[in-house]
Coordinates of C-alpha atoms in Angstrom, one line a residue:
X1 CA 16.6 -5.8 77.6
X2 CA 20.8 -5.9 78.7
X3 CA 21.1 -8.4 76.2
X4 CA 19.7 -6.1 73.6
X5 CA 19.7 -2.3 73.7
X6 CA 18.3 -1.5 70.6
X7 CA 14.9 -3.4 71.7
X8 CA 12.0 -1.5 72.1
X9 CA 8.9 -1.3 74.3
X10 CA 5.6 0.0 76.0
X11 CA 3.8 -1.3 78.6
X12 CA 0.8 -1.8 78.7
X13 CA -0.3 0.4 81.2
X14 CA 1.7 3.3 78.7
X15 CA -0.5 2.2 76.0
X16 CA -3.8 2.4 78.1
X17 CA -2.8 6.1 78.8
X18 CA -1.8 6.9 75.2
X19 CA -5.3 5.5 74.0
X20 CA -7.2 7.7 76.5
X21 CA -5.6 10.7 75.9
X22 CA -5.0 10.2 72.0
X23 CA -1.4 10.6 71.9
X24 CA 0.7 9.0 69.5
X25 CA 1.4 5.4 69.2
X26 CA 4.5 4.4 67.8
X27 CA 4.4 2.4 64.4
X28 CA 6.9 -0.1 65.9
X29 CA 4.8 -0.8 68.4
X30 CA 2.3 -2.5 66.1
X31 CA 0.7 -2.8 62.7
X32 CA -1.3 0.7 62.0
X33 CA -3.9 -1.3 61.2
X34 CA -4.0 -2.9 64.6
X35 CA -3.3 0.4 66.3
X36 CA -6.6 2.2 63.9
X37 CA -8.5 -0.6 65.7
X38 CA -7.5 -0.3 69.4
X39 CA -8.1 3.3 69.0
X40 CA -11.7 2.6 67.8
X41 CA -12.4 0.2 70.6
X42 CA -10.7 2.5 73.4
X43 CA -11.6 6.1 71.6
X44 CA -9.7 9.3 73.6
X45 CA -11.7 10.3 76.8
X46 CA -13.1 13.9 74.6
X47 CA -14.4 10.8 72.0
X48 CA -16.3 8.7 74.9
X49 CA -19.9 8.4 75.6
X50 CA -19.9 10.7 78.9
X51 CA -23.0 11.4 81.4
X52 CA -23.0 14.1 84.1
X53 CA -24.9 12.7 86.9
X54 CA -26.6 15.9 89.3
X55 CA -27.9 14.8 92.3
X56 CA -29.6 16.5 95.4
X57 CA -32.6 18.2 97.2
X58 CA -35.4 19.7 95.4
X59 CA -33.8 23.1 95.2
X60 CA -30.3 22.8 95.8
X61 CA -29.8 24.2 92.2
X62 CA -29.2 21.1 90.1
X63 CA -31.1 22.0 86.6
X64 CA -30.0 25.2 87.1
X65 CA -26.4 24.6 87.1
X66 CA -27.0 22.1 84.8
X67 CA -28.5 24.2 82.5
X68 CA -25.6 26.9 82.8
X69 CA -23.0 23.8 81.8
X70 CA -24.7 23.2 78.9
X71 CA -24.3 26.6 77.5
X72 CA -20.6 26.7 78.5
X73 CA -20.1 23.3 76.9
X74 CA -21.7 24.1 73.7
X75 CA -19.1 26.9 73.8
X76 CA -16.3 24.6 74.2
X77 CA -17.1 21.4 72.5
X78 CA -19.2 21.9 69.8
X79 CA -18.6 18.8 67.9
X80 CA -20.0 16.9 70.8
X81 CA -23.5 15.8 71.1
X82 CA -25.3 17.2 74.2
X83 CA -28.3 16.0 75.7
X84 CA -30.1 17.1 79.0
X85 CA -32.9 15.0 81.1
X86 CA -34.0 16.8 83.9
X87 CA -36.1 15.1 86.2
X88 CA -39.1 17.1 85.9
X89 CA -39.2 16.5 82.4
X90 CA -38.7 13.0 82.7
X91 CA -41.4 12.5 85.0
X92 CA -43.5 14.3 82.8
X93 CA -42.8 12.9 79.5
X94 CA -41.2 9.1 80.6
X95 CA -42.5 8.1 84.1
X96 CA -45.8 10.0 84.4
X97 CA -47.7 7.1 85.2
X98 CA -45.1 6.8 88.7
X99 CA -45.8 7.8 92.2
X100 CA -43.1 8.6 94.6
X101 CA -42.8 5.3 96.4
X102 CA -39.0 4.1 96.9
X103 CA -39.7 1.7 94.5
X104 CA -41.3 4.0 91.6
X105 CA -38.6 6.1 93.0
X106 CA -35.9 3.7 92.1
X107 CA -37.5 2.8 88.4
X108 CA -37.8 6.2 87.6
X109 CA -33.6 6.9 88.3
X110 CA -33.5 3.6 86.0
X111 CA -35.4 4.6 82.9
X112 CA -33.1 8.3 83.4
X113 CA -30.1 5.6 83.7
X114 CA -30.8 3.6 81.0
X115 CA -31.8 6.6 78.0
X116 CA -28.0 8.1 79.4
X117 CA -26.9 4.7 78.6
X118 CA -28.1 5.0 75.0
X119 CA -26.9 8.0 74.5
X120 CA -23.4 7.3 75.8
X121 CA -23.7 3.9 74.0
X122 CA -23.3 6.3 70.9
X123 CA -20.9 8.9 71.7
X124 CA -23.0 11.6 73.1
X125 CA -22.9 13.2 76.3
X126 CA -26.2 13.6 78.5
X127 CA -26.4 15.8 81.0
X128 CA -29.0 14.5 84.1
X129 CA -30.6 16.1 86.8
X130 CA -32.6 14.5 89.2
X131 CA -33.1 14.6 92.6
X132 CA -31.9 10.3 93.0
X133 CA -32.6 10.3 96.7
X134 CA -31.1 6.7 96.7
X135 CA -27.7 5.3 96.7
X136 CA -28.6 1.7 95.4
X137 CA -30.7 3.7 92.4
X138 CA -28.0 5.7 91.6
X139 CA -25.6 2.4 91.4
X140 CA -27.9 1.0 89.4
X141 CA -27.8 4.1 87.1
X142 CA -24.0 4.2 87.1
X143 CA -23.6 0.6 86.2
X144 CA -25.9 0.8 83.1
X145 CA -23.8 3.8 81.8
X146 CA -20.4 2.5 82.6
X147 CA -21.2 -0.4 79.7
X148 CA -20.3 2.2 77.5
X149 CA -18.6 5.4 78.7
X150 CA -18.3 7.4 81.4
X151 CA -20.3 8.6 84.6
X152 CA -19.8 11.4 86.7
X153 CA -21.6 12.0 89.5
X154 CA -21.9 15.6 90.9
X155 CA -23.7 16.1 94.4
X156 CA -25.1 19.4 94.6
X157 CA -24.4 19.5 98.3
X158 CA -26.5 22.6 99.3
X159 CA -28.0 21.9 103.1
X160 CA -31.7 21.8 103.7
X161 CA -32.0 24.8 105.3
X162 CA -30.7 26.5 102.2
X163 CA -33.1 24.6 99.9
X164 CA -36.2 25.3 102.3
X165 CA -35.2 29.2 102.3
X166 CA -35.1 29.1 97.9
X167 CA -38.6 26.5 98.0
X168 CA -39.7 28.0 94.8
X169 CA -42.2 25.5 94.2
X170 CA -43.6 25.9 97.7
X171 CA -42.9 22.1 98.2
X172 CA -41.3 22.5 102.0
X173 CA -43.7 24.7 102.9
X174 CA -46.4 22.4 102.2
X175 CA -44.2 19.2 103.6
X176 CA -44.3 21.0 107.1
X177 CA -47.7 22.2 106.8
X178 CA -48.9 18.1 106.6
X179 CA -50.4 18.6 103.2
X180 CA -47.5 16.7 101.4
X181 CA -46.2 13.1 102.4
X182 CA -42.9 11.5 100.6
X183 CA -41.1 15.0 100.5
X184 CA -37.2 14.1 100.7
X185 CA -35.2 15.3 103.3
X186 CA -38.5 15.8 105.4
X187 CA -40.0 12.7 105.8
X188 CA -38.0 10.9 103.6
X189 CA -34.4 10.5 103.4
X190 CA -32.0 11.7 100.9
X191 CA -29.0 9.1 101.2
X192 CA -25.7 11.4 99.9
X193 CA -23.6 9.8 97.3
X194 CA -20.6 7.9 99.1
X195 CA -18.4 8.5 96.3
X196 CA -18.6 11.2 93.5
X197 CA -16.3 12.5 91.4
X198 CA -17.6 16.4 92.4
X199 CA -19.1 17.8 95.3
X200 CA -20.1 20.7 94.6
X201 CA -21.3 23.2 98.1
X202 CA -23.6 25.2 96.3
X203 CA -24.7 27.5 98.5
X204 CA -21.0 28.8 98.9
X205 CA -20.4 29.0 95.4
X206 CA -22.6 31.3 92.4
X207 CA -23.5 29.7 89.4
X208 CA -20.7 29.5 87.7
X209 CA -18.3 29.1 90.0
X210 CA -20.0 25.8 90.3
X211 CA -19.5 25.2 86.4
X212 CA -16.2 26.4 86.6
X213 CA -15.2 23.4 89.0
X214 CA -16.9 20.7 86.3
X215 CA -15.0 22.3 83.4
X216 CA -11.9 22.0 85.8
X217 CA -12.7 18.3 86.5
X218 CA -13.6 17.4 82.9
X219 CA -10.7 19.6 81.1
X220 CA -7.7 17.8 83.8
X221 CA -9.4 14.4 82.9
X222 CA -9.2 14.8 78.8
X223 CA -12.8 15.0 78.6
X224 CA -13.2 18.6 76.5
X225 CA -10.4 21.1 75.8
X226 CA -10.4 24.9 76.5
X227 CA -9.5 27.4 73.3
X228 CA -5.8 27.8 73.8
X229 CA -5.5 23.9 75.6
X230 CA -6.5 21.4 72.7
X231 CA -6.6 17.8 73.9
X232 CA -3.6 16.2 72.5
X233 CA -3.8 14.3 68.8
X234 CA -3.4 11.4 67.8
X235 CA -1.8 9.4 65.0

């Protein structure tokens, strides 16, 4: 203000920033009891409710780089709360009574959506991994966890020819044989995600390569810190 130099302020936008990343609020700036508030209804990003979103062909490596995250995050960021719903599980244990029509398809990406939700609803982090052959599902999925924290969804962008040469459970071999109908990216489609936050080209990178490019997103975006590069306090 020219009319008054000593006048202080942040915008808005500054405080956004400072609440996401935890970094010091100024007592001027408001009551503390008002800033102890805003940081409990905006907690710092490494505070949020965070799911980690895998998506791609039967074989392309999902659980298993999803499995190797896990391990490196309960390295890194042990105070956090790490949960991990692989589809094969979750059609065992959640949607066994589904087939694989689009439409069972599309309710069982839901349910998988909706327990993330919960779990980000309370500060945890859930790990999923699922083929999600469908854009609209996926949206659907996103939406429900972005009530509450943060979604991140990682394409495991490994060609079919790639998948078809791993086919450890035989499944291609049987989709080209005839004896399997519904198999994606052989008769049905596999719609790749318009906009994720990692793309990761499996078949080009080893296993933790891949989980070295997450930790890079989620490290640059606040979301854990590496020994030696602590995410910044707060008041």
């Amino acid at each position: 203000d020219p009319a008054n130099p000593n006048v202080r302020k942040i915008s808005g936008t500054e405080v956004r920033r400072r609440l996401q990343t935890g970094e010091h609020i100024p007592e001027w700036f408001s009551a503390p009891e008002v800033i102890k508030l805003l940081r409990i209804a905006h907690p710092p990003a490494h505070k949020q409710g965070m799911v980690l979103f895998f998506t791609g062909l039967s074989g392309s490596g999902k659980s298993t780089i999803a499995n190797a995250l896990l391990e490196r995050l309960l390295e890194v960021a042990e105070e956090r709360k790490v949960t991990v719903l692989d589809g094969d599980h979750v059609r065992h244990h959640l949607s066994s009574e589904l087939g694989f029509s689009r439409e069972h398809r599309d309710l069982n990406i839901q349910r998988i959506g909706y327990v993330a939700s919960e779990i980000a609803k309370h500060g945890g982090m859930a790990i999923c991994a699922a083929i999600a052959p469908y854009e609209d599902a996926r949206g659907v999925a996103r939406r429900l966890v972005e009530e509450h924290g943060k979604f991140i969804e990682i394409f495991v962008n490994t060609p079919l020819s790639h998948c078809e040469q791993r086919d450890r459970k035989g499944l291609y071999a049987k989709a080209r044989a005839g004896e399997l109908k519904g198999m994606t990216g052989i008769d049905d489609p596999y719609e790749a995600p318009l906009a994720c936050e990692i793309d990761l080209p499996s078949h080009e990178l080893a296993v933790h390569e891949s989980v070295d490019r997450i930790m890079d997103y989620l490290t640059e975006h606040g979301f854990v810190a590496l020994p030696g590069n602590p995410v910044k306090g707060g008041d």
